[in-house]
Coordinates of C-alpha atoms and ligand atoms in Angstrom, one line a residue:
X1 CA 133.6 164.4 16.8
X2 CA 137.4 164.5 17.1
X3 CA 139.6 161.5 17.9
X4 CA 139.9 160.6 21.5
X5 CA 143.6 160.7 22.3
X6 CA 145.7 159.3 25.2
X7 CA 147.1 162.9 25.7
X8 CA 143.7 164.0 26.8
X9 CA 143.6 161.3 29.5
X10 CA 147.1 162.2 30.8
X11 CA 146.3 165.9 30.5
X12 CA 143.2 165.4 32.6
X13 CA 144.7 163.7 35.6
X14 CA 147.9 165.7 35.5
X15 CA 145.8 168.9 35.1
X16 CA 143.8 167.9 38.2
X17 CA 147.0 167.3 40.2
X18 CA 148.6 170.6 39.1
X19 CA 145.5 172.6 39.9
X20 CA 145.5 171.1 43.3
X21 CA 149.2 171.4 43.9
X22 CA 149.5 175.0 42.6
X23 CA 146.4 176.1 44.5
X24 CA 147.2 174.4 47.8
X25 CA 149.5 177.2 49.2
X26 CA 146.6 179.6 48.7
X27 CA 143.7 177.5 50.0
X28 CA 141.4 179.7 52.2
X29 CA 142.9 183.0 51.1
X30 CA 140.6 185.9 50.4
X31 CA 142.4 187.2 47.4
X32 CA 145.3 185.9 45.3
X33 CA 147.2 188.0 42.8
X34 CA 148.3 186.4 39.5
X35 CA 152.0 187.1 40.1
X36 CA 151.9 185.3 43.4
X37 CA 151.0 181.9 41.9
X38 CA 154.0 181.9 39.6
X39 CA 156.3 183.3 42.4
X40 CA 155.4 180.5 44.8
X41 CA 155.4 177.8 42.1
X42 CA 158.9 178.7 41.0
X43 CA 160.2 178.9 44.5
X44 CA 159.0 175.4 45.4
X45 CA 161.2 172.4 44.5
X46 CA 158.3 170.0 44.4
X47 CA 154.6 170.8 43.7
X48 CA 152.9 168.7 46.3
X49 CA 149.3 167.6 45.8
X50 CA 146.6 167.2 48.5
X51 CA 143.6 165.1 49.3
X52 CA 141.9 166.1 46.0
X53 CA 144.5 164.3 43.9
X54 CA 145.2 161.6 46.5
X55 CA 141.5 160.5 46.3
X56 CA 141.4 160.8 42.5
X57 CA 144.4 158.4 42.4
X58 CA 142.3 156.0 44.6
X59 CA 139.4 156.3 42.2
X60 CA 141.6 155.6 39.2
X61 CA 143.4 152.7 40.9
X62 CA 140.1 151.0 41.8
X63 CA 138.5 151.6 38.3
X64 CA 141.6 150.0 36.7
X65 CA 141.8 147.1 39.1
X66 CA 138.0 146.3 38.8
X67 CA 137.6 147.3 35.1
X68 CA 134.8 149.5 36.3
X69 CA 133.2 150.9 39.5
X70 CA 133.0 148.6 42.4
X71 CA 131.9 150.5 45.5
X72 CA 133.4 148.2 48.1
X73 CA 136.8 147.9 46.4
X74 CA 137.0 151.7 45.9
X75 CA 136.1 152.3 49.6
X76 CA 138.8 149.9 50.7
X77 CA 141.3 151.7 48.3
X78 CA 140.4 155.1 49.9
X79 CA 140.9 153.7 53.4
X80 CA 144.2 152.1 52.5
X81 CA 145.6 155.2 50.8
X82 CA 144.4 157.4 53.6
X83 CA 146.2 155.3 56.2
X84 CA 149.4 155.5 54.2
X85 CA 149.3 159.3 53.8
X86 CA 146.8 160.8 56.3
X87 CA 148.6 164.2 56.1
X88 CA 147.3 165.2 52.7
X89 CA 144.9 167.8 54.1
X90 CA 141.7 165.8 54.1
X91 CA 138.5 167.6 55.1
X92 CA 136.9 166.5 58.5
X93 CA 134.3 164.1 56.9
X94 CA 136.2 161.5 55.0
X95 CA 138.6 160.4 57.8
X96 CA 135.6 159.9 60.0
X97 CA 133.9 157.8 57.3
X98 CA 137.1 155.7 57.0
X99 CA 137.2 155.1 60.8
X100 CA 133.6 153.9 60.5
X101 CA 134.4 151.5 57.7
X102 CA 137.4 150.1 59.6
X103 CA 135.1 149.5 62.6
X104 CA 132.9 147.3 60.5
X105 CA 130.1 149.6 59.2
X106 CA 129.4 148.7 55.5
X107 CA 130.9 151.1 53.0
X108 CA 127.5 152.0 51.5
X109 CA 126.1 153.3 54.8
X110 CA 129.3 154.6 56.6
X111 CA 128.9 158.2 55.4
X112 CA 125.2 158.6 56.0
X113 CA 125.4 160.1 59.5
X114 CA 128.7 161.9 59.5
X115 CA 126.8 165.1 58.6
X116 CA 123.1 165.6 58.9
X117 CA 121.7 164.6 55.5
X118 CA 125.2 163.6 54.4
X119 CA 128.2 165.7 53.5
X120 CA 127.6 168.3 50.7
X121 CA 131.3 169.1 50.6
X122 CA 133.1 169.2 47.2
X123 CA 135.1 166.0 48.1
X124 CA 133.1 163.8 45.8
X125 CA 133.4 166.2 42.8
X126 CA 137.1 167.0 43.4
X127 CA 138.1 163.3 42.8
X128 CA 135.6 162.3 40.1
X129 CA 137.6 163.1 36.9
X130 CA 138.8 159.4 36.4
X131 CA 135.1 158.4 36.3
X132 CA 134.5 160.9 33.5
X133 CA 137.5 159.4 31.6
X134 CA 136.4 155.8 32.2
X135 CA 132.8 156.4 31.1
X136 CA 133.3 159.0 28.4
X137 CA 131.8 156.7 25.8
X138 CA 128.5 156.3 27.6
X139 CA 127.1 159.4 29.3
X140 CA 124.1 157.4 30.6
X141 CA 126.5 155.6 32.9
X142 CA 128.1 158.7 34.2
X143 CA 125.4 159.6 36.7
X144 CA 125.2 156.1 38.1
X145 CA 129.0 155.8 38.4
X146 CA 129.4 159.3 39.9
X147 CA 126.7 158.6 42.5
X148 CA 128.3 155.3 43.5
X149 CA 131.7 156.8 43.9
X150 CA 130.3 159.7 45.9
X151 CA 128.2 157.5 48.2
X152 CA 131.3 156.2 49.9
X153 CA 131.9 159.5 51.6
X154 CA 129.3 162.0 50.4
X155 CA 125.7 161.0 50.5
X156 CA 124.0 164.5 50.2
X157 CA 122.3 164.9 46.8
X158 CA 124.1 168.2 46.1
X159 CA 127.5 166.5 46.6
X160 CA 126.5 163.6 44.3
X161 CA 125.2 165.9 41.6
X162 CA 128.3 168.1 41.8
X163 CA 130.3 165.0 41.0
X164 CA 128.0 164.3 38.0
X165 CA 128.7 167.8 36.7
X166 CA 132.5 167.4 36.8
X167 CA 132.5 163.8 35.5
X168 CA 130.2 164.9 32.6
X169 CA 132.4 167.9 31.9
X170 CA 135.5 165.7 31.7
X171 CA 133.7 163.3 29.3
X172 CA 132.6 166.2 27.2
X173 CA 136.2 167.6 27.1
X174 CA 137.7 164.2 26.1
X175 CA 135.2 163.7 23.3
X176 CA 134.8 167.2 21.9
X177 CA 138.0 169.1 22.7
X178 CA 139.9 171.0 21.4
X179 CA 138.3 171.5 18.0
X180 CA 134.7 171.8 19.3
X181 CA 133.3 174.9 21.1
X182 CA 133.9 175.0 24.8
X183 CA 130.6 176.9 25.3
X184 CA 128.7 173.8 24.1
X185 CA 129.5 172.3 27.6
X186 CA 126.5 174.1 29.1
X187 CA 124.2 172.5 26.6
X188 CA 125.8 169.1 27.2
X189 CA 125.3 169.5 31.0
X190 CA 121.7 170.5 30.6
X191 CA 120.9 167.0 29.5
X192 CA 121.8 165.7 33.0
X193 CA 118.6 167.0 34.8
X194 CA 120.4 168.7 37.7
X195 CA 119.0 170.2 40.9
X196 CA 117.9 173.9 40.7
X197 CA 121.0 175.4 42.4
X198 CA 123.2 173.9 39.7
X199 CA 120.9 174.8 36.8
X200 CA 120.6 178.4 38.0
X201 CA 124.3 178.8 38.7
X202 CA 125.4 177.2 35.4
X203 CA 122.8 179.4 33.7
X204 CA 124.5 182.6 35.1
X205 CA 127.9 181.7 33.6
X206 CA 127.5 183.3 30.1
X207 CA 126.6 186.7 31.6
X208 CA 129.3 186.5 34.3
X209 CA 131.8 185.6 31.6
X210 CA 130.9 188.7 29.6
X211 CA 131.7 190.9 32.6
X212 CA 134.6 188.8 34.0
X213 CA 134.4 190.5 37.4
X214 CA 136.2 188.3 40.0
X215 CA 134.1 189.5 43.0
X216 CA 130.9 189.0 41.2
X217 CA 131.9 185.5 40.3
X218 CA 132.7 184.7 43.9
X219 CA 129.4 186.2 45.1
X220 CA 127.2 184.5 42.5
X221 CA 128.8 181.1 42.1
X222 CA 130.9 180.8 45.3
X223 CA 134.4 179.7 46.2
X224 CA 133.6 177.5 49.3
X225 CA 134.1 173.9 50.3
X226 CA 130.4 173.1 49.5
X227 CA 129.9 171.3 46.2
X228 CA 127.3 173.8 45.0
X229 CA 129.6 176.7 45.9
X230 CA 132.6 175.4 43.9
X231 CA 131.5 173.0 41.1
X232 CA 129.8 175.7 38.9
X233 CA 132.8 178.0 39.6
X234 CA 135.1 175.4 38.2
X235 CA 133.0 175.2 35.1
X236 CA 133.1 179.0 34.8
X237 CA 136.9 178.9 35.1
X238 CA 137.2 176.3 32.2
X239 CA 134.7 178.3 30.0
X240 CA 136.5 181.6 30.5
X241 CA 140.2 180.4 30.6
X242 CA 141.6 180.5 27.1
X243 CA 144.3 178.0 27.9
X244 CA 145.2 175.3 30.5
X245 CA 147.4 177.8 32.2
X246 CA 144.8 180.6 32.3
X247 CA 142.1 178.2 33.5
X248 CA 144.2 177.1 36.5
X249 CA 145.6 180.5 37.5
X250 CA 142.1 182.0 37.0
X251 CA 140.7 179.4 39.4
X252 CA 143.4 179.9 42.0
X253 CA 143.0 183.7 41.8
X254 CA 139.4 183.3 43.1
X255 CA 140.7 182.3 46.6
X256 CA 138.6 180.3 49.0
X257 CA 138.8 176.6 48.4
X258 CA 140.9 177.4 45.3
X259 CA 143.0 174.3 45.2
X260 CA 139.9 172.3 44.8
X261 CA 138.3 174.6 42.3
X262 CA 141.6 174.6 40.3
X263 CA 141.8 170.8 40.6
X264 CA 138.3 170.4 39.0
X265 CA 138.8 173.1 36.4
X266 CA 142.3 171.8 35.7
X267 CA 141.0 168.3 35.1
X268 CA 138.4 169.6 32.5
X269 CA 141.0 171.9 30.9
X270 CA 143.6 169.2 30.8
X271 CA 141.1 166.8 29.1
X272 CA 140.2 169.5 26.6
X273 CA 143.6 170.7 25.5
X274 CA 145.7 167.6 26.3
X275 CA 149.0 167.2 28.1
X276 CA 150.9 169.2 25.4
X277 CA 149.1 172.4 26.6
X278 CA 150.4 172.0 30.2
X279 CA 153.4 174.1 30.9
X280 CA 156.5 171.9 31.3
X281 CA 157.9 174.1 34.1
X282 CA 154.9 173.0 36.2
X283 CA 154.8 169.3 35.1
X284 CA 158.5 168.8 35.8
X285 CA 157.9 169.7 39.5
X286 CA 154.7 167.8 40.0
X287 CA 155.0 165.1 42.7
X288 CA 154.4 161.5 41.4
X289 CA 153.7 162.8 37.9
X290 CA 154.9 159.6 36.3
X291 CA 152.6 157.5 38.4
X292 CA 149.6 159.7 37.8
X293 CA 150.3 159.6 34.1
X294 CA 150.5 155.8 34.1
X295 CA 147.0 155.6 35.7
X296 CA 145.6 157.9 33.0
X297 CA 147.3 155.7 30.3
X298 CA 145.8 152.6 31.8
X299 CA 142.3 154.1 31.7
X300 CA 142.9 155.0 28.1
X301 CA 143.9 151.5 27.2
X302 CA 140.9 150.0 29.0
X303 CA 138.4 152.3 27.3
X304 CA 139.7 153.4 23.9
X305 CA 142.6 151.2 22.7
Ligands
8NA401 P1 133.8 167.2 54.2 O1 133.0 166.1 53.8 O2 134.3 167.3 55.6 O3 133.0 168.6 53.9 C1 133.6 169.8 54.0 C2 132.9 170.7 55.0 O4 131.6 171.1 54.5 C3 132.5 170.0 56.3 O5 133.7 169.9 57.2 C4 131.4 170.9 56.9 O6 132.0 172.1 57.4 C5 130.7 171.3 55.6 N1 129.5 170.4 55.4 C6 129.4 169.3 54.6 N2 128.2 168.8 54.7 C7 127.5 169.4 55.6 C8 126.2 169.3 56.1 N3 125.3 168.4 55.7 N4 125.8 170.2 57.1 C9 126.7 171.1 57.5 N5 128.0 171.3 57.1 C10 128.4 170.5 56.1 O7 135.1 167.3 53.2 P2 135.3 167.1 51.7 O8 136.0 165.8 51.4 O9 134.1 167.4 51.0 O10 136.4 168.2 51.3 C11 136.1 169.5 51.0 C12 137.3 170.3 51.1 O11 137.9 170.0 52.3 C13 138.3 170.2 50.0 O12 138.7 171.5 49.7 C14 139.4 169.5 50.7 O13 140.7 169.9 50.1 C15 139.3 169.8 52.1 N6 139.9 170.9 52.8 C16 141.0 170.7 53.5 C17 141.7 171.8 54.1 C18 142.9 171.6 54.8 O14 143.8 172.4 54.9 N7 143.1 170.4 55.4 C19 141.1 173.0 54.1 C20 140.0 173.2 53.4 C21 139.4 172.2 52.7
MG402 MG1 144.1 171.3 50.0
MG403 MG1 142.7 169.6 49.0
MG404 MG1 140.5 172.2 48.8

């Protein structure tokens, strides 16, 4: 396997933030044309990220402070960050969970009744990339860590397994990119014994990739806020985008919850190709880029150096 480099860690977290920030103006749109993304990006002075990145920052901060995943510490970090910047476009679930934690409900059960059976939104998967970075050396820990991180806000099994897919994909990208074959990701993921909806959607990717029909991708894999309607789509975008830039613009062009799909795909692509593959015209405009980069470097130091 290739050498694990710090540039993959910084590429991952900055890739997540850029997918989120570039996609945010288009969230909820039915269609997005390629030219529109660049037009908006160049007209904006600052590329502002949303809840996806804000929560990933919390995951990274807590992993660094605790040298690993501590559920209570991470929950408190989420609550504190949310209170500082509640305007980041959070879905309805997490703010309700945070209120419950503040009212004294323990972090490990606060999310259970916010939705029947727990939330299956993509909010656990959208923030999980730092966990994939932190545990890239031991895939057997990825499931446990992704579940623990998800449990704070998303207790539905499909949300938790969606987070496993993205964390595992990031670990794969860090370890095998960019000299390996991207298509080996599907084999790598098949070792994680995933629920049927993930196995069947991931299994459709090779054929969808051959046709490359946008509407068919949206119909078969989804572009919604549900983890199972966006996580396989993000994997598709990484496997079919031939560069960081194409992965992210391809994800945004699918519409729907496209900032989140682009955040997940951007994290995987950034980890695969490294920061040097991220266009500087985007990086220069990214809000808090230096801070996000410093978090990625700290995770690298704790796990590789
Ligand atoms: P969430 O936990 O609130 O879940 C998202 C939505 O999924 C919920 O609001 C429900 O509509 C639905 N849902 C989840 N679980 C269930 C269930 N068991 N039964 C019925 N419906 C359910 O939020 P999240 O943290 O998962 O975030 C998901 C998305 O919301 C992300 O794209 C994020 O960016 C955010 N979002 C924000 C905006 C905005 O403009 N503020 C718009 C879209 C999405
Ligand atoms: Mg958003
Ligand atoms: Mg968002
Ligand atoms: Mg979103």
